[in-house]
Amino acid sequence: MMYTWKHPALAAALVAGLAAPAAAQSNAALLKELKALRERVDQLERKLRDQESRTGSAPAAAAPAAPMVVAPAAPPTTAPDTPSGMTAEQQQEFNRVVVKTEALEDAREASGFKGLKISGYMDPTYIYNHLQDRAGFQFLNRVDDDGYNYDNSYFGAAVLDLQKETDSNTRWRLTLAPNRGVGAVFDGTSIVHEASVSVPLGNLQTRFIAGQLPDWSGYEYLQPTLNKLITHNLLFDFTLPTAYTGAGMEITRGKWITKWMVANMNASKRSSGNKSPVLAYRVDYSRGEFKGFGFAGVHGKAANFSENVVDDQGEVVPQRDSVLHLFEFDAYFIRGDWTVQGQASIGTQRRAAITPDPDTGALRNAHWWGLSGLAAYKITPRFETIARLDYLHNKRHGGGLLGYTAADDRNGIGPAPDGDPERGANRYALSLGASYLFNLNTTLKAEYRLDRANLPVFLDVDDGGYKKTNHLLGASVLVSF
């Protein structure tokens, strides 16, 4: 007899059945039934292996023999085998597994679980800031309470990320980050960190993208699951955009990935009198398995927050969006226990310098450039040490950075009080940290950070004086799934 069924089919059906949606798997009764079915299938497989071991592999078709007369056989004492090699009872039980599996797959698809990925993280964080005279936990604190600062950026968050890919390969993403996402930074109340779609045009390597996307510049990522330290570098905090709201393309060709958008920068809606968007782009190249580089830029008009122009009643005259040019280059080398990353940035914004012209009072352009480098080494597969060094040159016209058009004595931006208003402070930052992978979902982080400027621009809230140096300590517990 020739077998037309082999026992791997049982295993395949069982695997498909166990791939049911999370909603179905939570049903204890169904799990119990599936476990019993799996044990029964294992029994059937063992029985088939025993039968094959006794008879050898399935026999090949025999050569035709001479006709012979055979007496009628006696009625069988057991149920005959089905064409698949199983008894009728075994075939019926196998069919139940198949039907149940198909029903579970249909239920998953009907419920919208097919192609759906749910992930997230939380990172309660402890911060000590010497000159700010404060220490304590930061978790889900509102950005609009005291603004965006280097000691209060995106850490201390609880984030839920929903991603869906349809049968047509369209991708949909919604990331929620109450109080700690990019939406909270530029909007003040939005819990939406990212809301984007990606639609293939002709092939999977050419995609239309649209929605609200976090900025993609630099070597550091926003989310702590991809950021080695707790805080971010100076270029990330003070020279890069927050997010884009618009539409564009993502094109992959070999080792090159290009993304661009025509968008509002740091705004979900343009204000009255402002009509010009920005062009934002990023290009990445992977040179082999361990290294690569990328560059990104933004050109167009962005919000100008200068308050240096007042009317006859002493009221601040709001400024229209002004021309902005940003460009950065970054590269990485990751191999074995070593990670090395670096970035160089340059930028300028029209009429956004901190100090206006001393003779005419006219607004002047802000200019800046900076460097950042990071090195990390894994002492063990779980324990990693990290060092990062940043420099930000911001001297001209009293200084002025992206979104920072006035002196800021918490972040160390602008001229020194009672100093030369034409001379802005240049900033440095050194961070030393360590991370420990406690388990696959939990990472413990610690960081010491030294911030310094060439001018006394850090306010000591304890005595009201100004210092050139500040110290920060941080620790966090990052749990992701």
mmCIF file of N, CA and C in Angstrom, residues 8-123:
data_model
loop_
_atom_site.group_PDB
_atom_site.id
_atom_site.type_symbol
_atom_site.label_atom_id
_atom_site.label_comp_id
_atom_site.label_asym_id
_atom_site.label_seq_id
_atom_site.Cartn_x
_atom_site.Cartn_y
_atom_site.Cartn_z
ATOM 1 N N PRO A 8 4.849 14.711 9.092
ATOM 2 C CA PRO A 8 5.139 16.149 9.233
ATOM 3 C C PRO A 8 3.932 17.029 9.003
ATOM 4 N N ALA A 9 2.955 16.553 8.240
ATOM 5 C CA ALA A 9 1.758 17.376 8.035
ATOM 6 C C ALA A 9 1.046 17.635 9.345
ATOM 7 N N LEU A 10 1.076 16.629 10.249
ATOM 8 C CA LEU A 10 0.463 16.833 11.557
ATOM 9 C C LEU A 10 1.169 17.945 12.307
ATOM 10 N N ALA A 11 2.497 17.913 12.281
ATOM 11 C CA ALA A 11 3.254 18.947 12.992
ATOM 12 C C ALA A 11 2.966 20.322 12.432
ATOM 13 N N ALA A 12 2.871 20.427 11.087
ATOM 14 C CA ALA A 12 2.582 21.717 10.465
ATOM 15 C C ALA A 12 1.228 22.246 10.884
ATOM 16 N N ALA A 13 0.237 21.339 10.913
ATOM 17 C CA ALA A 13 -1.105 21.766 11.333
ATOM 18 C C ALA A 13 -1.100 22.215 12.771
ATOM 19 N N LEU A 14 -0.359 21.495 13.617
ATOM 20 C CA LEU A 14 -0.313 21.858 15.019
ATOM 21 C C LEU A 14 0.331 23.221 15.218
ATOM 22 N N VAL A 15 1.457 23.498 14.511
ATOM 23 C CA VAL A 15 2.099 24.812 14.606
ATOM 24 C C VAL A 15 1.156 25.912 14.176
ATOM 25 N N ALA A 16 0.426 25.693 13.091
ATOM 26 C CA ALA A 16 -0.533 26.707 12.641
ATOM 27 C C ALA A 16 -1.597 26.941 13.675
ATOM 28 N N GLY A 17 -2.031 25.862 14.344
ATOM 29 C CA GLY A 17 -3.060 26.009 15.368
ATOM 30 C C GLY A 17 -2.550 26.799 16.550
ATOM 31 N N LEU A 18 -1.267 26.598 16.919
ATOM 32 C CA LEU A 18 -0.740 27.318 18.071
ATOM 33 C C LEU A 18 -0.468 28.770 17.762
ATOM 34 N N ALA A 19 -0.513 29.198 16.491
ATOM 35 C CA ALA A 19 -0.293 30.592 16.116
ATOM 36 C C ALA A 19 -1.549 31.405 16.203
ATOM 37 N N ALA A 20 -2.508 30.984 17.015
ATOM 38 C CA ALA A 20 -3.779 31.694 17.166
ATOM 39 C C ALA A 20 -3.550 33.042 17.801
ATOM 40 N N PRO A 21 -4.499 33.964 17.680
ATOM 41 C CA PRO A 21 -4.350 35.299 18.255
ATOM 42 C C PRO A 21 -4.344 35.259 19.760
ATOM 43 N N ALA A 22 -3.817 36.360 20.319
ATOM 44 C CA ALA A 22 -3.698 36.424 21.767
ATOM 45 C C ALA A 22 -5.036 36.303 22.445
ATOM 46 N N ALA A 23 -6.080 36.827 21.816
ATOM 47 C CA ALA A 23 -7.400 36.770 22.422
ATOM 48 C C ALA A 23 -7.872 35.338 22.561
ATOM 49 N N ALA A 24 -7.596 34.473 21.560
ATOM 50 C CA ALA A 24 -8.022 33.080 21.620
ATOM 51 C C ALA A 24 -7.175 32.296 22.607
ATOM 52 N N GLN A 25 -5.873 32.610 22.678
ATOM 53 C CA GLN A 25 -4.990 31.866 23.544
ATOM 54 C C GLN A 25 -5.314 32.082 25.016
ATOM 55 N N SER A 26 -5.946 33.183 25.334
ATOM 56 C CA SER A 26 -6.257 33.457 26.724
ATOM 57 C C SER A 26 -7.403 32.611 27.235
ATOM 58 N N ASN A 27 -8.080 31.881 26.385
ATOM 59 C CA ASN A 27 -9.189 31.031 26.779
ATOM 60 C C ASN A 27 -8.632 29.729 27.314
ATOM 61 N N ALA A 28 -8.795 29.499 28.632
ATOM 62 C CA ALA A 28 -8.189 28.332 29.266
ATOM 63 C C ALA A 28 -8.726 27.024 28.715
ATOM 64 N N ALA A 29 -10.021 27.011 28.419
ATOM 65 C CA ALA A 29 -10.616 25.774 27.912
ATOM 66 C C ALA A 29 -10.035 25.407 26.555
ATOM 67 N N LEU A 30 -9.868 26.424 25.698
ATOM 68 C CA LEU A 30 -9.321 26.157 24.372
ATOM 69 C C LEU A 30 -7.882 25.664 24.472
ATOM 70 N N LEU A 31 -7.095 26.262 25.371
ATOM 71 C CA LEU A 31 -5.724 25.807 25.535
ATOM 72 C C LEU A 31 -5.672 24.352 25.998
ATOM 73 N N LYS A 32 -6.589 24.018 26.901
ATOM 74 C CA LYS A 32 -6.622 22.643 27.389
ATOM 75 C C LYS A 32 -6.950 21.673 26.277
ATOM 76 N N GLU A 33 -7.909 22.055 25.423
ATOM 77 C CA GLU A 33 -8.288 21.190 24.310
ATOM 78 C C GLU A 33 -7.145 21.054 23.315
ATOM 79 N N LEU A 34 -6.453 22.167 23.015
ATOM 80 C CA LEU A 34 -5.331 22.111 22.080
ATOM 81 C C LEU A 34 -4.206 21.245 22.633
ATOM 82 N N LYS A 35 -3.987 21.328 23.956
ATOM 83 C CA LYS A 35 -2.951 20.497 24.556
ATOM 84 C C LYS A 35 -3.286 19.019 24.406
ATOM 85 N N ALA A 36 -4.573 18.694 24.631
ATOM 86 C CA ALA A 36 -4.980 17.302 24.481
ATOM 87 C C ALA A 36 -4.834 16.840 23.043
ATOM 88 N N LEU A 37 -5.191 17.702 22.095
ATOM 89 C CA LEU A 37 -5.049 17.351 20.678
ATOM 90 C C LEU A 37 -3.590 17.156 20.306
ATOM 91 N N ARG A 38 -2.739 18.002 20.871
ATOM 92 C CA ARG A 38 -1.320 17.861 20.560
ATOM 93 C C ARG A 38 -0.774 16.536 21.087
ATOM 94 N N GLU A 39 -1.178 16.164 22.314
ATOM 95 C CA GLU A 39 -0.736 14.887 22.852
ATOM 96 C C GLU A 39 -1.240 13.722 22.003
ATOM 97 N N ARG A 40 -2.472 13.861 21.494
ATOM 98 C CA ARG A 40 -3.014 12.793 20.658
ATOM 99 C C ARG A 40 -2.250 12.693 19.344
ATOM 100 N N VAL A 41 -1.903 13.866 18.775
ATOM 101 C CA VAL A 41 -1.121 13.861 17.530
ATOM 102 C C VAL A 41 0.240 13.228 17.762
ATOM 103 N N ASP A 42 0.861 13.519 18.916
ATOM 104 C CA ASP A 42 2.149 12.899 19.222
ATOM 105 C C ASP A 42 2.025 11.382 19.286
ATOM 106 N N GLN A 43 0.926 10.911 19.878
ATOM 107 C CA GLN A 43 0.700 9.475 19.931
ATOM 108 C C GLN A 43 0.579 8.875 18.534
ATOM 109 N N LEU A 44 -0.171 9.591 17.658
ATOM 110 C CA LEU A 44 -0.327 9.097 16.283
ATOM 111 C C LEU A 44 1.009 9.052 15.565
ATOM 112 N N GLU A 45 1.840 10.062 15.773
ATOM 113 C CA GLU A 45 3.144 10.073 15.109
ATOM 114 C C GLU A 45 4.016 8.917 15.592
ATOM 115 N N ARG A 46 3.990 8.674 16.923
ATOM 116 C CA ARG A 46 4.779 7.546 17.437
ATOM 117 C C ARG A 46 4.292 6.223 16.867
ATOM 118 N N LYS A 47 2.974 6.087 16.738
ATOM 119 C CA LYS A 47 2.410 4.849 16.199
ATOM 120 C C LYS A 47 2.840 4.660 14.742
ATOM 121 N N LEU A 48 2.840 5.751 13.967
ATOM 122 C CA LEU A 48 3.269 5.659 12.571
ATOM 123 C C LEU A 48 4.748 5.323 12.470
ATOM 124 N N ARG A 49 5.582 5.926 13.355
ATOM 125 C CA ARG A 49 7.005 5.608 13.322
ATOM 126 C C ARG A 49 7.255 4.145 13.674
ATOM 127 N N ASP A 50 6.488 3.645 14.668
ATOM 128 C CA ASP A 50 6.633 2.232 15.032
ATOM 129 C C ASP A 50 6.253 1.339 13.868
ATOM 130 N N GLN A 51 5.171 1.703 13.163
ATOM 131 C CA GLN A 51 4.729 0.894 12.029
ATOM 132 C C GLN A 51 5.774 0.895 10.923
ATOM 133 N N GLU A 52 6.374 2.082 10.656
ATOM 134 C CA GLU A 52 7.388 2.169 9.602
ATOM 135 C C GLU A 52 8.648 1.392 9.987
ATOM 136 N N SER A 53 8.985 1.433 11.310
ATOM 137 C CA SER A 53 10.183 0.701 11.731
ATOM 138 C C SER A 53 10.010 -0.811 11.576
ATOM 139 N N ARG A 54 8.766 -1.283 11.694
ATOM 140 C CA ARG A 54 8.516 -2.713 11.525
ATOM 141 C C ARG A 54 8.475 -3.121 10.059
ATOM 142 N N THR A 55 7.956 -2.247 9.220
ATOM 143 C CA THR A 55 7.762 -2.611 7.805
ATOM 144 C C THR A 55 8.792 -1.970 6.901
ATOM 145 N N GLY A 56 9.657 -1.084 7.440
ATOM 146 C CA GLY A 56 10.583 -0.351 6.593
ATOM 147 C C GLY A 56 9.892 0.849 6.005
ATOM 148 N N SER A 57 10.575 1.570 5.123
ATOM 149 C CA SER A 57 9.976 2.738 4.485
ATOM 150 C C SER A 57 8.850 2.286 3.583
ATOM 151 N N ALA A 58 8.019 3.250 3.212
ATOM 152 C CA ALA A 58 6.877 2.918 2.372
ATOM 153 C C ALA A 58 7.347 2.167 1.140
ATOM 154 N N PRO A 59 6.802 1.015 0.866
ATOM 155 C CA PRO A 59 7.309 0.187 -0.250
ATOM 156 C C PRO A 59 7.024 0.830 -1.587
ATOM 157 N N ALA A 60 7.987 0.585 -2.515
ATOM 158 C CA ALA A 60 7.767 1.047 -3.888
ATOM 159 C C ALA A 60 6.751 0.138 -4.562
ATOM 160 N N ALA A 61 6.146 0.650 -5.609
ATOM 161 C CA ALA A 61 5.141 -0.137 -6.341
ATOM 162 C C ALA A 61 5.794 -1.385 -6.916
ATOM 163 N N ALA A 62 5.180 -2.545 -6.678
ATOM 164 C CA ALA A 62 5.737 -3.820 -7.157
ATOM 165 C C ALA A 62 5.492 -3.978 -8.648
ATOM 166 N N ALA A 63 6.356 -4.819 -9.264
ATOM 167 C CA ALA A 63 6.180 -5.102 -10.691
ATOM 168 C C ALA A 63 4.914 -5.918 -10.897
ATOM 169 N N PRO A 64 4.257 -5.783 -12.028
ATOM 170 C CA PRO A 64 3.011 -6.534 -12.275
ATOM 171 C C PRO A 64 3.265 -8.031 -12.202
ATOM 172 N N ALA A 65 2.364 -8.734 -11.531
ATOM 173 C CA ALA A 65 2.491 -10.195 -11.394
ATOM 174 C C ALA A 65 1.441 -10.880 -12.254
ATOM 175 N N ALA A 66 1.660 -12.195 -12.430
ATOM 176 C CA ALA A 66 0.708 -12.967 -13.254
ATOM 177 C C ALA A 66 -0.647 -13.005 -12.564
ATOM 178 N N PRO A 67 -1.712 -12.941 -13.320
ATOM 179 C CA PRO A 67 -3.058 -12.978 -12.719
ATOM 180 C C PRO A 67 -3.231 -14.245 -11.925
ATOM 181 N N MET A 68 -3.908 -14.130 -10.818
ATOM 182 C CA MET A 68 -4.189 -15.300 -9.990
ATOM 183 C C MET A 68 -5.550 -15.118 -9.346
ATOM 184 N N VAL A 69 -6.117 -16.211 -8.982
ATOM 185 C CA VAL A 69 -7.442 -16.200 -8.376
ATOM 186 C C VAL A 69 -7.267 -16.174 -6.873
ATOM 187 N N VAL A 70 -7.915 -15.226 -6.219
ATOM 188 C CA VAL A 70 -7.809 -15.061 -4.774
ATOM 189 C C VAL A 70 -9.173 -15.291 -4.168
ATOM 190 N N ALA A 71 -9.218 -16.114 -3.138
ATOM 191 C CA ALA A 71 -10.482 -16.351 -2.451
ATOM 192 C C ALA A 71 -10.911 -15.107 -1.717
ATOM 193 N N PRO A 72 -12.201 -14.899 -1.549
ATOM 194 C CA PRO A 72 -12.683 -13.713 -0.821
ATOM 195 C C PRO A 72 -12.135 -13.692 0.581
ATOM 196 N N ALA A 73 -11.673 -12.496 0.975
ATOM 197 C CA ALA A 73 -11.092 -12.336 2.322
ATOM 198 C C ALA A 73 -12.179 -12.307 3.360
ATOM 199 N N ALA A 74 -11.811 -12.759 4.567
ATOM 200 C CA ALA A 74 -12.760 -12.696 5.680
ATOM 201 C C ALA A 74 -12.948 -11.257 6.098
ATOM 202 N N PRO A 75 -14.098 -10.945 6.670
ATOM 203 C CA PRO A 75 -14.333 -9.563 7.120
ATOM 204 C C PRO A 75 -13.274 -9.145 8.123
ATOM 205 N N PRO A 76 -12.770 -7.863 8.015
ATOM 206 C CA PRO A 76 -11.727 -7.412 8.945
ATOM 207 C C PRO A 76 -12.262 -7.324 10.355
ATOM 208 N N THR A 77 -11.353 -7.602 11.304
ATOM 209 C CA THR A 77 -11.749 -7.540 12.721
ATOM 210 C C THR A 77 -11.538 -6.139 13.287
ATOM 211 N N THR A 78 -10.755 -5.273 12.590
ATOM 212 C CA THR A 78 -10.552 -3.881 13.027
ATOM 213 C C THR A 78 -10.912 -2.958 11.892
ATOM 214 N N ALA A 79 -11.074 -1.659 12.245
ATOM 215 C CA ALA A 79 -11.430 -0.671 11.227
ATOM 216 C C ALA A 79 -10.306 -0.541 10.217
ATOM 217 N N PRO A 80 -10.616 -0.542 8.923
ATOM 218 C CA PRO A 80 -9.557 -0.454 7.903
ATOM 219 C C PRO A 80 -8.869 0.896 7.940
ATOM 220 N N ASP A 81 -7.593 0.916 7.492
ATOM 221 C CA ASP A 81 -6.865 2.179 7.387
ATOM 222 C C ASP A 81 -7.477 3.043 6.296
ATOM 223 N N THR A 82 -7.420 4.369 6.531
ATOM 224 C CA THR A 82 -7.833 5.317 5.498
ATOM 225 C C THR A 82 -6.692 5.460 4.507
ATOM 226 N N PRO A 83 -6.920 6.078 3.355
ATOM 227 C CA PRO A 83 -5.836 6.264 2.385
ATOM 228 C C PRO A 83 -4.644 6.996 2.944
ATOM 229 N N SER A 84 -4.794 7.776 4.040
ATOM 230 C CA SER A 84 -3.681 8.532 4.610
ATOM 231 C C SER A 84 -2.791 7.672 5.484
ATOM 232 N N GLY A 85 -3.161 6.445 5.761
ATOM 233 C CA GLY A 85 -2.379 5.601 6.635
ATOM 234 C C GLY A 85 -2.876 5.597 8.057
ATOM 235 N N MET A 86 -3.953 6.330 8.362
ATOM 236 C CA MET A 86 -4.515 6.379 9.703
ATOM 237 C C MET A 86 -5.808 5.586 9.720
ATOM 238 N N THR A 87 -6.179 5.183 10.921
ATOM 239 C CA THR A 87 -7.492 4.571 11.064
ATOM 240 C C THR A 87 -8.545 5.652 10.908
ATOM 241 N N ALA A 88 -9.785 5.227 10.748
ATOM 242 C CA ALA A 88 -10.874 6.191 10.593
ATOM 243 C C ALA A 88 -10.969 7.103 11.809
ATOM 244 N N GLU A 89 -10.740 6.530 13.007
ATOM 245 C CA GLU A 89 -10.806 7.343 14.222
ATOM 246 C C GLU A 89 -9.676 8.375 14.248
ATOM 247 N N GLN A 90 -8.472 7.933 13.838
ATOM 248 C CA GLN A 90 -7.341 8.855 13.804
ATOM 249 C C GLN A 90 -7.545 9.955 12.775
ATOM 250 N N GLN A 91 -8.074 9.603 11.615
ATOM 251 C CA GLN A 91 -8.328 10.601 10.583
ATOM 252 C C GLN A 91 -9.351 11.626 11.048
ATOM 253 N N GLN A 92 -10.369 11.159 11.764
ATOM 254 C CA GLN A 92 -11.399 12.070 12.261
ATOM 255 C C GLN A 92 -10.817 13.051 13.273
ATOM 256 N N GLU A 93 -9.933 12.561 14.133
ATOM 257 C CA GLU A 93 -9.328 13.441 15.125
ATOM 258 C C GLU A 93 -8.383 14.448 14.464
ATOM 259 N N PHE A 94 -7.654 13.972 13.467
ATOM 260 C CA PHE A 94 -6.780 14.897 12.730
ATOM 261 C C PHE A 94 -7.593 15.973 12.034
ATOM 262 N N ASN A 95 -8.722 15.599 11.447
ATOM 263 C CA ASN A 95 -9.575 16.589 10.779
ATOM 264 C C ASN A 95 -10.087 17.636 11.764
ATOM 265 N N ARG A 96 -10.339 17.226 13.009
ATOM 266 C CA ARG A 96 -10.775 18.187 14.018
ATOM 267 C C ARG A 96 -9.693 19.229 14.275
ATOM 268 N N VAL A 97 -8.420 18.799 14.324
ATOM 269 C CA VAL A 97 -7.315 19.735 14.515
ATOM 270 C C VAL A 97 -7.269 20.744 13.377
ATOM 271 N N VAL A 98 -7.414 20.242 12.141
ATOM 272 C CA VAL A 98 -7.361 21.117 10.975
ATOM 273 C C VAL A 98 -8.504 22.130 10.993
ATOM 274 N N VAL A 99 -9.712 21.649 11.284
ATOM 275 C CA VAL A 99 -10.871 22.545 11.310
ATOM 276 C C VAL A 99 -10.712 23.594 12.399
ATOM 277 N N LYS A 100 -10.246 23.174 13.586
ATOM 278 C CA LYS A 100 -10.068 24.107 14.683
ATOM 279 C C LYS A 100 -9.020 25.163 14.338
ATOM 280 N N THR A 101 -7.926 24.721 13.716
ATOM 281 C CA THR A 101 -6.873 25.654 13.328
ATOM 282 C C THR A 101 -7.393 26.687 12.339
ATOM 283 N N GLU A 102 -8.115 26.241 11.330
ATOM 284 C CA GLU A 102 -8.654 27.164 10.337
ATOM 285 C C GLU A 102 -9.638 28.136 10.973
ATOM 286 N N ALA A 103 -10.426 27.661 11.944
ATOM 287 C CA ALA A 103 -11.380 28.542 12.611
ATOM 288 C C ALA A 103 -10.659 29.615 13.412
ATOM 289 N N LEU A 104 -9.567 29.218 14.084
ATOM 290 C CA LEU A 104 -8.804 30.191 14.853
ATOM 291 C C LEU A 104 -8.161 31.232 13.951
ATOM 292 N N GLU A 105 -7.619 30.805 12.817
ATOM 293 C CA GLU A 105 -7.026 31.745 11.874
ATOM 294 C C GLU A 105 -8.076 32.705 11.320
ATOM 295 N N ASP A 106 -9.258 32.183 11.022
ATOM 296 C CA ASP A 106 -10.333 33.058 10.534
ATOM 297 C C ASP A 106 -10.740 34.064 11.597
ATOM 298 N N ALA A 107 -10.808 33.615 12.858
ATOM 299 C CA ALA A 107 -11.193 34.521 13.944
ATOM 300 C C ALA A 107 -10.142 35.605 14.141
ATOM 301 N N ARG A 108 -8.869 35.236 14.028
ATOM 302 C CA ARG A 108 -7.800 36.220 14.163
ATOM 303 C C ARG A 108 -7.887 37.273 13.068
ATOM 304 N N GLU A 109 -8.113 36.838 11.842
ATOM 305 C CA GLU A 109 -8.196 37.793 10.741
ATOM 306 C C GLU A 109 -9.427 38.679 10.864
ATOM 307 N N ALA A 110 -10.567 38.087 11.259
ATOM 308 C CA ALA A 110 -11.786 38.871 11.408
ATOM 309 C C ALA A 110 -11.671 39.894 12.529
ATOM 310 N N SER A 111 -10.869 39.595 13.555
ATOM 311 C CA SER A 111 -10.699 40.508 14.683
ATOM 312 C C SER A 111 -9.646 41.576 14.422
ATOM 313 N N GLY A 112 -8.981 41.522 13.280
ATOM 314 C CA GLY A 112 -7.978 42.523 12.941
ATOM 315 C C GLY A 112 -6.609 42.252 13.518
ATOM 316 N N PHE A 113 -6.356 41.053 14.069
ATOM 317 C CA PHE A 113 -5.065 40.747 14.667
ATOM 318 C C PHE A 113 -4.011 40.349 13.635
ATOM 319 N N LYS A 114 -4.427 39.984 12.443
ATOM 320 C CA LYS A 114 -3.462 39.568 11.434
ATOM 321 C C LYS A 114 -2.574 40.753 11.054
ATOM 322 N N GLY A 115 -1.257 40.546 11.100
ATOM 323 C CA GLY A 115 -0.315 41.597 10.757
ATOM 324 C C GLY A 115 -0.182 42.683 11.805
ATOM 325 N N LEU A 116 -0.738 42.472 13.001
ATOM 326 C CA LEU A 116 -0.694 43.479 14.061
ATOM 327 C C LEU A 116 0.429 43.162 15.042
ATOM 328 N N LYS A 117 1.223 44.171 15.363
ATOM 329 C CA LYS A 117 2.292 44.038 16.346
ATOM 330 C C LYS A 117 2.092 45.093 17.425
ATOM 331 N N ILE A 118 2.106 44.657 18.673
ATOM 332 C CA ILE A 118 1.946 45.560 19.806
ATOM 333 C C ILE A 118 3.205 45.492 20.652
ATOM 334 N N SER A 119 3.798 46.646 20.921
ATOM 335 C CA SER A 119 4.991 46.702 21.764
ATOM 336 C C SER A 119 4.943 47.970 22.612
ATOM 337 N N GLY A 120 5.892 48.109 23.500
ATOM 338 C CA GLY A 120 5.909 49.292 24.349
ATOM 339 C C GLY A 120 7.032 49.222 25.360
ATOM 340 N N TYR A 121 7.129 50.276 26.172
ATOM 341 C CA TYR A 121 8.150 50.313 27.217
ATOM 342 C C TYR A 121 7.769 51.338 28.280
ATOM 343 N N MET A 122 8.387 51.205 29.444
ATOM 344 C CA MET A 122 8.335 52.190 30.521
ATOM 345 C C MET A 122 9.746 52.359 31.064
ATOM 346 N N ASP A 123 10.094 53.576 31.477
ATOM 347 C CA ASP A 123 11.422 53.807 32.053
ATOM 348 C C ASP A 123 11.361 54.830 33.190
#
